[in-house]
Amino acid sequence: MNGGLDAVLRLVRAQAVLVKRFDASLGGLHGVSLADFTLLLRLSEAPGDRMRRVDLAEALGLTASGVTRGLVPLERIGLVRRDPDARDARVAYAALTDTGRERLAEMRATAGRVAEEVFAEPAWTEEDTKLLAGLLGRLGGTGFAGQGLAGS
């Protein structure tokens, strides 16, 4: 097997392991998945804690229908609301509710603890995690600007 394919397959496996681990913690404590958490986190970065659904889809690397499917349960439990555009009825925004902001702060703390466990020393040094983040960035894995997971 060539090195590139081996790296991709290892990355896919590592991603599956991480999703399972984050889903277990976030689901058990907060009733959300890692996908839900990343959607809420992305909304929290937007001005006014809201984004057009199409922009949210692009930011998350999803289709518009994928974002809509993800938003429905979050709307149902009161973490997100749908805001229509006053000037264009075809445009809808997804916005964090006050409850969504409060719960997201709790989710950030949980996700931060899981990340600390995943990248605990001595197996992982701070330099290792920075190197990994940089390498993933070269593959298109963008982070969340200015948002610490445990803070805010």
N, CA and C atoms as an extended XYZ file, in Angstrom:
456
Properties=species:S:1:pos:R:3:atomname:S:1:resname:S:1:resid:I:1 pbc="F F F"
N         0.861       -1.172        0.000 N   MET     1
C         0.000        0.000        0.000 CA  MET     1
C         0.905        1.232        0.000 C   MET     1
N         0.514        2.232       -0.806 N   ASN     2
C         1.357        3.426       -0.840 CA  ASN     2
C         1.141        4.266        0.413 C   ASN     2
N         2.132        5.135        0.696 N   GLY     3
C         2.115        5.934        1.919 CA  GLY     3
C         0.915        6.856        2.022 C   GLY     3
N         0.514        7.453        0.898 N   GLY     4
C        -0.624        8.360        0.921 CA  GLY     4
C        -1.910        7.649        1.281 C   GLY     4
N        -2.142        6.497        0.656 N   LEU     5
C        -3.358        5.737        0.951 CA  LEU     5
C        -3.351        5.256        2.393 C   LEU     5
N        -2.202        4.786        2.868 N   ASP     6
C        -2.090        4.350        4.256 CA  ASP     6
C        -2.430        5.505        5.201 C   ASP     6
N        -1.912        6.692        4.914 N   ALA     7
C        -2.184        7.855        5.758 CA  ALA     7
C        -3.674        8.201        5.753 C   ALA     7
N        -4.302        8.156        4.587 N   VAL     8
C        -5.731        8.464        4.492 CA  VAL     8
C        -6.544        7.450        5.293 C   VAL     8
N        -6.244        6.176        5.145 N   LEU     9
C        -6.997        5.151        5.865 CA  LEU     9
C        -6.812        5.275        7.376 C   LEU     9
N        -5.597        5.599        7.810 N   ARG    10
C        -5.360        5.812        9.240 CA  ARG    10
C        -6.127        7.037        9.747 C   ARG    10
N        -6.161        8.080        8.925 N   LEU    11
C        -6.882        9.302        9.292 CA  LEU    11
C        -8.381        9.029        9.418 C   LEU    11
N        -8.922        8.268        8.488 N   VAL    12
C       -10.346        7.919        8.533 CA  VAL    12
C       -10.647        7.100        9.788 C   VAL    12
N        -9.797        6.166       10.109 N   ARG    13
C       -10.002        5.341       11.308 CA  ARG    13
C        -9.904        6.191       12.572 C   ARG    13
N        -8.904        7.069       12.630 N   ALA    14
C        -8.744        7.941       13.790 CA  ALA    14
C        -9.955        8.854       13.945 C   ALA    14
N       -10.471        9.357       12.835 N   GLN    15
C       -11.647       10.219       12.873 CA  GLN    15
C       -12.839        9.453       13.446 C   GLN    15
N       -13.016        8.218       13.025 N   ALA    16
C       -14.131        7.405       13.529 CA  ALA    16
C       -14.002        7.174       15.034 C   ALA    16
N       -12.799        6.901       15.502 N   VAL    17
C       -12.565        6.682       16.932 CA  VAL    17
C       -12.863        7.959       17.720 C   VAL    17
N       -12.401        9.099       17.207 N   LEU    18
C       -12.637       10.373       17.897 CA  LEU    18
C       -14.113       10.734       17.928 C   LEU    18
N       -14.808       10.548       16.819 N   VAL    19
C       -16.244       10.854       16.779 CA  VAL    19
C       -16.977        9.996       17.807 C   VAL    19
N       -16.654        8.724       17.859 N   LYS    20
C       -17.312        7.829       18.821 CA  LYS    20
C       -17.067        8.300       20.253 C   LYS    20
N       -15.848        8.692       20.547 N   ARG    21
C       -15.498        9.130       21.894 CA  ARG    21
C       -16.213       10.434       22.268 C   ARG    21
N       -16.199       11.410       21.351 N   PHE    22
C       -16.875       12.680       21.615 CA  PHE    22
C       -18.388       12.492       21.670 C   PHE    22
N       -18.935       11.671       20.774 N   ASP    23
C       -20.374       11.409       20.794 CA  ASP    23
C       -20.806       10.808       22.129 C   ASP    23
N       -19.997        9.895       22.660 N   ALA    24
C       -20.346        9.256       23.933 CA  ALA    24
C       -20.396       10.286       25.059 C   ALA    24
N       -19.403       11.153       25.124 N   SER    25
C       -19.373       12.148       26.204 CA  SER    25
C       -20.423       13.229       26.018 C   SER    25
N       -20.492       13.794       24.827 N   LEU    26
C       -21.460       14.863       24.574 CA  LEU    26
C       -22.888       14.337       24.635 C   LEU    26
N       -23.106       13.139       24.114 N   GLY    27
C       -24.445       12.556       24.148 CA  GLY    27
C       -24.875       12.204       25.555 C   GLY    27
N       -23.962       11.600       26.316 N   GLY    28
C       -24.292       11.195       27.669 CA  GLY    28
C       -24.581       12.361       28.601 C   GLY    28
N       -23.845       13.449       28.449 N   LEU    29
C       -24.003       14.589       29.351 CA  LEU    29
C       -24.955       15.666       28.839 C   LEU    29
N       -25.030       15.813       27.497 N   HIS    30
C       -25.766       16.949       26.943 CA  HIS    30
C       -26.831       16.565       25.911 C   HIS    30
N       -26.874       15.302       25.538 N   GLY    31
C       -27.877       14.856       24.578 CA  GLY    31
C       -27.627       15.310       23.149 C   GLY    31
N       -26.367       15.611       22.815 N   VAL    32
C       -26.023       16.038       21.454 CA  VAL    32
C       -24.854       15.208       20.942 C   VAL    32
N       -24.706       15.205       19.636 N   SER    33
C       -23.586       14.519       19.004 CA  SER    33
C       -22.445       15.509       18.750 C   SER    33
N       -21.302       14.994       18.335 N   LEU    34
C       -20.193       15.853       17.944 CA  LEU    34
C       -20.599       16.733       16.767 C   LEU    34
N       -21.381       16.189       15.831 N   ALA    35
C       -21.854       16.977       14.691 CA  ALA    35
C       -22.741       18.132       15.166 C   ALA    35
N       -23.618       17.862       16.132 N   ASP    36
C       -24.452       18.927       16.699 CA  ASP    36
C       -23.586       19.994       17.356 C   ASP    36
N       -22.609       19.549       18.123 N   PHE    37
C       -21.713       20.469       18.829 CA  PHE    37
C       -20.965       21.358       17.842 C   PHE    37
N       -20.419       20.784       16.774 N   THR    38
C       -19.671       21.602       15.811 CA  THR    38
C       -20.597       22.594       15.112 C   THR    38
N       -21.832       22.212       14.855 N   LEU    39
C       -22.797       23.126       14.254 CA  LEU    39
C       -23.078       24.297       15.207 C   LEU    39
N       -23.314       24.004       16.458 N   LEU    40
C       -23.570       25.050       17.446 CA  LEU    40
C       -22.341       25.940       17.630 C   LEU    40
N       -21.172       25.329       17.647 N   LEU    41
C       -19.935       26.085       17.812 CA  LEU    41
C       -19.723       27.044       16.637 C   LEU    41
N       -19.990       26.568       15.437 N   ARG    42
C       -19.844       27.428       14.245 CA  ARG    42
C       -20.829       28.595       14.307 C   ARG    42
N       -22.054       28.329       14.726 N   LEU    43
C       -23.024       29.417       14.882 CA  LEU    43
C       -22.539       30.448       15.902 C   LEU    43
N       -21.916       29.974       16.969 N   SER    44
C       -21.463       30.881       18.020 CA  SER    44
C       -20.361       31.817       17.547 C   SER    44
N       -19.677       31.458       16.479 N   GLU    45
C       -18.614       32.296       15.926 CA  GLU    45
C       -19.147       33.398       15.026 C   GLU    45
N       -20.358       33.240       14.551 N   ALA    46
C       -20.920       34.181       13.583 CA  ALA    46
C       -21.403       35.454       14.286 C   ALA    46
N       -21.373       36.574       13.575 N   PRO    47
C       -21.913       37.812       14.156 CA  PRO    47
C       -23.370       37.616       14.576 C   PRO    47
N       -23.678       38.000       15.807 N   GLY    48
C       -25.039       37.843       16.313 CA  GLY    48
C       -25.426       36.408       16.560 C   GLY    48
N       -24.454       35.495       16.565 N   ASP    49
C       -24.710       34.060       16.772 CA  ASP    49
C       -25.706       33.506       15.767 C   ASP    49
N       -25.655       34.011       14.529 N   ARG    50
C       -26.566       33.495       13.509 CA  ARG    50
C       -25.894       33.530       12.146 C   ARG    50
N       -26.323       32.598       11.301 N   MET    51
C       -25.789       32.479        9.940 CA  MET    51
C       -26.908       32.067        8.999 C   MET    51
N       -26.750       32.481        7.743 N   ARG    52
C       -27.652       31.940        6.729 CA  ARG    52
C       -27.379       30.444        6.664 C   ARG    52
N       -28.425       29.690        6.471 N   ARG    53
C       -28.275       28.230        6.453 CA  ARG    53
C       -27.310       27.772        5.365 C   ARG    53
N       -27.340       28.432        4.223 N   VAL    54
C       -26.451       28.052        3.133 CA  VAL    54
C       -24.991       28.333        3.502 C   VAL    54
N       -24.734       29.423        4.224 N   ASP    55
C       -23.374       29.729        4.670 CA  ASP    55
C       -22.917       28.754        5.745 C   ASP    55
N       -23.831       28.362        6.602 N   LEU    56
C       -23.526       27.377        7.633 CA  LEU    56
C       -23.154       26.047        6.982 C   LEU    56
N       -23.894       25.664        5.971 N   ALA    57
C       -23.591       24.419        5.255 CA  ALA    57
C       -22.189       24.476        4.661 C   ALA    57
N       -21.863       25.581        4.032 N   GLU    58
C       -20.534       25.720        3.423 CA  GLU    58
C       -19.444       25.680        4.484 C   GLU    58
N       -19.648       26.369        5.595 N   ALA    59
C       -18.656       26.402        6.665 CA  ALA    59
C       -18.410       25.023        7.269 C   ALA    59
N       -19.438       24.195        7.290 N   LEU    60
C       -19.325       22.854        7.878 CA  LEU    60
C       -18.984       21.778        6.854 C   LEU    60
N       -18.961       22.146        5.574 N   GLY    61
C       -18.686       21.151        4.535 CA  GLY    61
C       -19.843       20.207        4.303 C   GLY    61
N       -21.062       20.709        4.515 N   LEU    62
C       -22.263       19.898        4.336 CA  LEU    62
C       -23.116       20.466        3.220 C   LEU    62
N       -24.122       19.706        2.835 N   THR    63
C       -25.109       20.216        1.892 CA  THR    63
C       -26.137       21.035        2.670 C   THR    63
N       -26.892       21.867        1.955 N   ALA    64
C       -27.942       22.650        2.600 CA  ALA    64
C       -28.966       21.725        3.259 C   ALA    64
N       -29.312       20.635        2.586 N   SER    65
C       -30.287       19.715        3.180 CA  SER    65
C       -29.692       19.007        4.399 C   SER    65
N       -28.394       18.744        4.380 N   GLY    66
C       -27.736       18.143        5.543 CA  GLY    66
C       -27.787       19.058        6.756 C   GLY    66
N       -27.582       20.350        6.533 N   VAL    67
C       -27.668       21.314        7.626 CA  VAL    67
C       -29.104       21.397        8.139 C   VAL    67
N       -30.060       21.429        7.236 N   THR    68
C       -31.463       21.478        7.657 CA  THR    68
C       -31.807       20.269        8.514 C   THR    68
N       -31.367       19.072        8.087 N   ARG    69
C       -31.613       17.863        8.885 CA  ARG    69
C       -30.951       17.957       10.259 C   ARG    69
N       -29.766       18.557       10.313 N   GLY    70
C       -29.081       18.716       11.589 CA  GLY    70
C       -29.721       19.743       12.498 C   GLY    70
N       -30.314       20.773       11.900 N   LEU    71
C       -30.915       21.848       12.693 CA  LEU    71
C       -32.260       21.467       13.305 C   LEU    71
N       -33.017       20.621       12.631 N   VAL    72
C       -34.375       20.296       13.094 CA  VAL    72
C       -34.397       19.820       14.546 C   VAL    72
N       -33.594       18.824       14.932 N   PRO    73
C       -33.663       18.398       16.336 CA  PRO    73
C       -33.144       19.472       17.299 C   PRO    73
N       -32.189       20.283       16.868 N   LEU    74
C       -31.672       21.351       17.728 CA  LEU    74
C       -32.719       22.446       17.923 C   LEU    74
N       -33.520       22.679       16.884 N   GLU    75
C       -34.636       23.620       17.020 CA  GLU    75
C       -35.683       23.045       17.972 C   GLU    75
N       -35.963       21.761       17.830 N   ARG    76
C       -36.985       21.104       18.638 CA  ARG    76
C       -36.664       21.176       20.130 C   ARG    76
N       -35.373       21.092       20.485 N   ILE    77
C       -35.007       21.134       21.908 CA  ILE    77
C       -34.624       22.548       22.361 C   ILE    77
N       -34.819       23.531       21.492 N   GLY    78
C       -34.679       24.919       21.892 CA  GLY    78
C       -33.283       25.497       21.900 C   GLY    78
N       -32.327       24.831       21.244 N   LEU    79
C       -30.964       25.355       21.207 CA  LEU    79
C       -30.755       26.318       20.040 C   LEU    79
N       -31.555       26.141       18.987 N   VAL    80
C       -31.441       26.936       17.764 CA  VAL    80
C       -32.847       27.363       17.361 C   VAL    80
N       -32.925       28.516       16.713 N   ARG    81
C       -34.206       28.958       16.158 CA  ARG    81
C       -33.997       29.335       14.703 C   ARG    81
N       -35.080       29.362       13.978 N   ARG    82
C       -35.072       29.763       12.570 CA  ARG    82
C       -35.526       31.219       12.501 C   ARG    82
N       -34.674       32.056       11.908 N   ASP    83
C       -35.001       33.469       11.728 CA  ASP    83
C       -35.180       33.746       10.239 C   ASP    83
N       -36.346       34.224        9.846 N   PRO    84
C       -36.532       34.593        8.434 CA  PRO    84
C       -35.817       35.918        8.140 C   PRO    84
N       -35.450       36.116        6.903 N   ASP    85
C       -34.865       37.388        6.469 CA  ASP    85
C       -36.011       38.347        6.161 C   ASP    85
N       -35.966       39.535        6.736 N   ALA    86
C       -37.052       40.505        6.564 CA  ALA    86
C       -37.175       40.984        5.122 C   ALA    86
N       -36.078       40.923        4.360 N   ARG    87
C       -36.100       41.433        2.986 CA  ARG    87
C       -36.250       40.356        1.920 C   ARG    87
N       -35.963       39.096        2.280 N   ASP    88
C       -35.998       38.037        1.275 CA  ASP    88
C       -36.574       36.776        1.908 C   ASP    88
N       -37.795       36.444        1.558 N   ALA    89
C       -38.485       35.292        2.154 CA  ALA    89
C       -37.808       33.966        1.826 C   ALA    89
N       -36.956       33.942        0.806 N   ARG    90
C       -36.266       32.697        0.449 CA  ARG    90
C       -35.092       32.398        1.376 C   ARG    90
N       -34.654       33.399        2.129 N   VAL    91
C       -33.476       33.263        2.982 CA  VAL    91
C       -33.908       32.999        4.419 C   VAL    91
N       -33.254       32.037        5.040 N   ALA    92
C       -33.506       31.742        6.448 CA  ALA    92
C       -32.170       31.685        7.177 C   ALA    92
N       -32.183       32.162        8.398 N   TYR    93
C       -31.012       32.118        9.263 CA  TYR    93
C       -31.210       31.058       10.331 C   TYR    93
N       -30.118       30.468       10.745 N   ALA    94
C       -30.103       29.629       11.933 CA  ALA    94
C       -29.442       30.474       13.014 C   ALA    94
N       -30.068       30.548       14.170 N   ALA    95
C       -29.554       31.387       15.248 CA  ALA    95
C       -29.561       30.625       16.563 C   ALA    95
N       -28.517       30.833       17.360 N   LEU    96
C       -28.484       30.257       18.696 CA  LEU    96
C       -29.503       30.966       19.579 C   LEU    96
N       -30.181       30.214       20.388 N   THR    97
C       -31.067       30.795       21.387 CA  THR    97
C       -30.242       31.077       22.648 C   THR    97
N       -30.837       31.763       23.606 N   ASP    98
C       -30.159       31.975       24.885 CA  ASP    98
C       -29.827       30.636       25.530 C   ASP    98
N       -30.772       29.719       25.476 N   THR    99
C       -30.538       28.377       26.010 CA  THR    99
C       -29.408       27.692       25.261 C   THR    99
N       -29.371       27.858       23.946 N   GLY   100
C       -28.304       27.274       23.132 CA  GLY   100
C       -26.937       27.788       23.536 C   GLY   100
N       -26.834       29.094       23.800 N   ARG   101
C       -25.551       29.673       24.234 CA  ARG   101
C       -25.130       29.100       25.593 C   ARG   101
N       -26.086       29.000       26.507 N   GLU   102
C       -25.780       28.455       27.837 CA  GLU   102
C       -25.330       27.006       27.751 C   GLU   102
N       -26.085       26.218       27.018 N   ARG   103
C       -25.748       24.792       26.892 CA  ARG   103
C       -24.438       24.593       26.141 C   ARG   103
N       -24.165       25.456       25.145 N   LEU   104
C       -22.920       25.346       24.398 CA  LEU   104
C       -21.720       25.568       25.301 C   LEU   104
N       -21.818       26.476       26.249 N   ALA   105
C       -20.721       26.698       27.191 CA  ALA   105
C       -20.428       25.412       27.967 C   ALA   105
N       -21.472       24.719       28.375 N   GLU   106
C       -21.292       23.446       29.082 CA  GLU   106
C       -20.692       22.390       28.161 C   GLU   106
N       -21.165       22.354       26.918 N   MET   107
C       -20.633       21.389       25.946 CA  MET   107
C       -19.162       21.644       25.662 C   MET   107
N       -18.774       22.920       25.578 N   ARG   108
C       -17.359       23.266       25.345 CA  ARG   108
C       -16.478       22.698       26.448 C   ARG   108
N       -16.940       22.826       27.684 N   ALA   109
C       -16.159       22.302       28.802 CA  ALA   109
C       -15.994       20.783       28.675 C   ALA   109
N       -17.076       20.101       28.338 N   THR   110
C       -17.015       18.646       28.165 CA  THR   110
C       -16.072       18.279       27.021 C   THR   110
N       -16.234       18.925       25.872 N   ALA   111
C       -15.382       18.633       24.715 CA  ALA   111
C       -13.920       18.940       25.028 C   ALA   111
N       -13.683       20.005       25.774 N   GLY   112
C       -12.314       20.337       26.169 CA  GLY   112
C       -11.690       19.252       27.019 C   GLY   112
N       -12.470       18.707       27.950 N   ARG   113
C       -11.964       17.612       28.797 CA  ARG   113
C       -11.653       16.371       27.958 C   ARG   113
N       -12.531       16.048       27.015 N   VAL   114
C       -12.287       14.880       26.159 CA  VAL   114
C       -11.015       15.101       25.341 C   VAL   114
N       -10.853       16.296       24.788 N   ALA   115
C        -9.656       16.591       23.991 CA  ALA   115
C        -8.391       16.483       24.848 C   ALA   115
N        -8.469       16.967       26.084 N   GLU   116
C        -7.317       16.844       26.980 CA  GLU   116
C        -6.988       15.385       27.249 C   GLU   116
N        -7.998       14.543       27.399 N   GLU   117
C        -7.771       13.115       27.605 CA  GLU   117
C        -7.142       12.483       26.371 C   GLU   117
N        -7.643       12.844       25.197 N   VAL   118
C        -7.133       12.273       23.944 CA  VAL   118
C        -5.662       12.619       23.761 C   VAL   118
N        -5.309       13.874       24.045 N   PHE   119
C        -3.947       14.348       23.788 CA  PHE   119
C        -3.135       14.500       25.071 C   PHE   119
N        -3.376       13.599       26.029 N   ALA   120
C        -2.679       13.669       27.308 CA  ALA   120
C        -1.210       13.306       27.155 C   ALA   120
N        -0.389       13.973       27.961 N   GLU   121
C         1.023       13.615       28.031 CA  GLU   121
C         1.147       12.347       28.855 C   GLU   121
N         2.127       11.508       28.725 N   PRO   122
C         3.329       11.712       27.932 CA  PRO   122
C         3.200       11.276       26.474 C   PRO   122
N         2.100       10.615       26.121 N   ALA   123
C         1.969       10.129       24.741 CA  ALA   123
C         1.958       11.290       23.748 C   ALA   123
N         1.360       12.415       24.128 N   TRP   124
C         1.259       13.587       23.256 CA  TRP   124
C         1.824       14.802       23.981 C   TRP   124
N         2.758       15.475       23.353 N   THR   125
C         3.248       16.737       23.895 CA  THR   125
C         2.471       17.877       23.241 C   THR   125
N         2.585       19.057       23.804 N   GLU   126
C         1.930       20.219       23.208 CA  GLU   126
C         2.464       20.462       21.794 C   GLU   126
N         3.741       20.214       21.600 N   GLU   127
C         4.328       20.371       20.263 CA  GLU   127
C         3.721       19.372       19.281 C   GLU   127
N         3.483       18.140       19.737 N   ASP   128
C         2.848       17.130       18.888 CA  ASP   128
C         1.470       17.593       18.421 C   ASP   128
N         0.665       18.112       19.360 N   THR   129
C        -0.692       18.513       18.993 CA  THR   129
C        -0.677       19.717       18.061 C   THR   129
N         0.260       20.642       18.268 N   LYS   130
C         0.375       21.791       17.362 CA  LYS   130
C         0.801       21.334       15.972 C   LYS   130
N         1.743       20.392       15.911 N   LEU   131
C         2.177       19.854       14.620 CA  LEU   131
C         1.020       19.165       13.912 C   LEU   131
N         0.277       18.344       14.649 N   LEU   132
C        -0.871       17.648       14.056 CA  LEU   132
C        -1.901       18.650       13.544 C   LEU   132
N        -2.206       19.664       14.333 N   ALA   133
C        -3.174       20.681       13.909 CA  ALA   133
C        -2.703       21.358       12.621 C   ALA   133
N        -1.430       21.664       12.536 N   GLY   134
C        -0.891       22.287       11.329 CA  GLY   134
C        -0.978       21.374       10.116 C   GLY   134
N        -0.654       20.105       10.307 N   LEU   135
C        -0.730       19.147        9.201 CA  LEU   135
C        -2.164       18.955        8.735 C   LEU   135
N        -3.090       18.868        9.669 N   LEU   136
C        -4.502       18.729        9.295 CA  LEU   136
C        -4.994       19.980        8.578 C   LEU   136
N        -4.501       21.131        8.991 N   GLY   137
C        -4.838       22.378        8.299 CA  GLY   137
C        -4.417       22.349        6.844 C   GLY   137
N        -3.276       21.735        6.558 N   ARG   138
C        -2.823       21.610        5.165 CA  ARG   138
C        -3.755       20.744        4.343 C   ARG   138
N        -4.482       19.845        5.013 N   LEU   139
C        -5.454       18.984        4.331 CA  LEU   139
C        -6.820       19.645        4.211 C   LEU   139
N        -6.962       20.831        4.767 N   GLY   140
C        -8.246       21.525        4.712 CA  GLY   140
C        -9.026       21.458        6.005 C   GLY   140
N        -8.446       20.886        7.035 N   GLY   141
C        -9.118       20.796        8.329 CA  GLY   141
C        -8.979       22.102        9.074 C   GLY   141
N        -9.949       22.980        8.891 N   THR   142
C        -9.880       24.281        9.553 CA  THR   142
C       -10.452       24.192       10.946 C   THR   142
N        -9.908       24.991       11.819 N   GLY   143
C       -10.382       25.034       13.189 CA  GLY   143
C       -11.453       26.100       13.348 C   GLY   143
N       -11.682       26.456       14.592 N   PHE   144
C       -12.673       27.468       14.931 CA  PHE   144
C       -11.910       28.659       15.473 C   PHE   144
N       -11.880       29.719       14.710 N   ALA   145
C       -11.077       30.898       15.024 CA  ALA   145
C       -11.470       31.524       16.350 C   ALA   145
N       -10.454       31.731       17.175 N   GLY   146
C       -10.651       32.491       18.395 CA  GLY   146
C       -11.509       31.838       19.455 C   GLY   146
N       -11.885       30.592       19.304 N   GLN   147
C       -12.771       29.951       20.268 CA  GLN   147
C       -12.039       28.813       20.969 C   GLN   147
N       -11.731       29.013       22.227 N   GLY   148
C       -11.241       27.902       23.023 CA  GLY   148
C       -12.436       27.046       23.403 C   GLY   148
N       -12.258       25.761       23.416 N   LEU   149
C       -13.384       24.883       23.723 CA  LEU   149
C       -13.803       24.985       25.183 C   LEU   149
N       -12.873       25.175       26.070 N   ALA   150
C       -13.231       25.219       27.472 CA  ALA   150
C       -13.680       26.609       27.897 C   ALA   150
N       -13.352       27.608       27.123 N   GLY   151
C       -13.641       28.977       27.533 CA  GLY   151
C       -14.946       29.491       26.999 C   GLY   151
N       -15.109       30.830       27.255 N   SER   152
C       -16.209       31.610       26.700 CA  SER   152
C       -17.379       31.793       27.542 C   SER   152
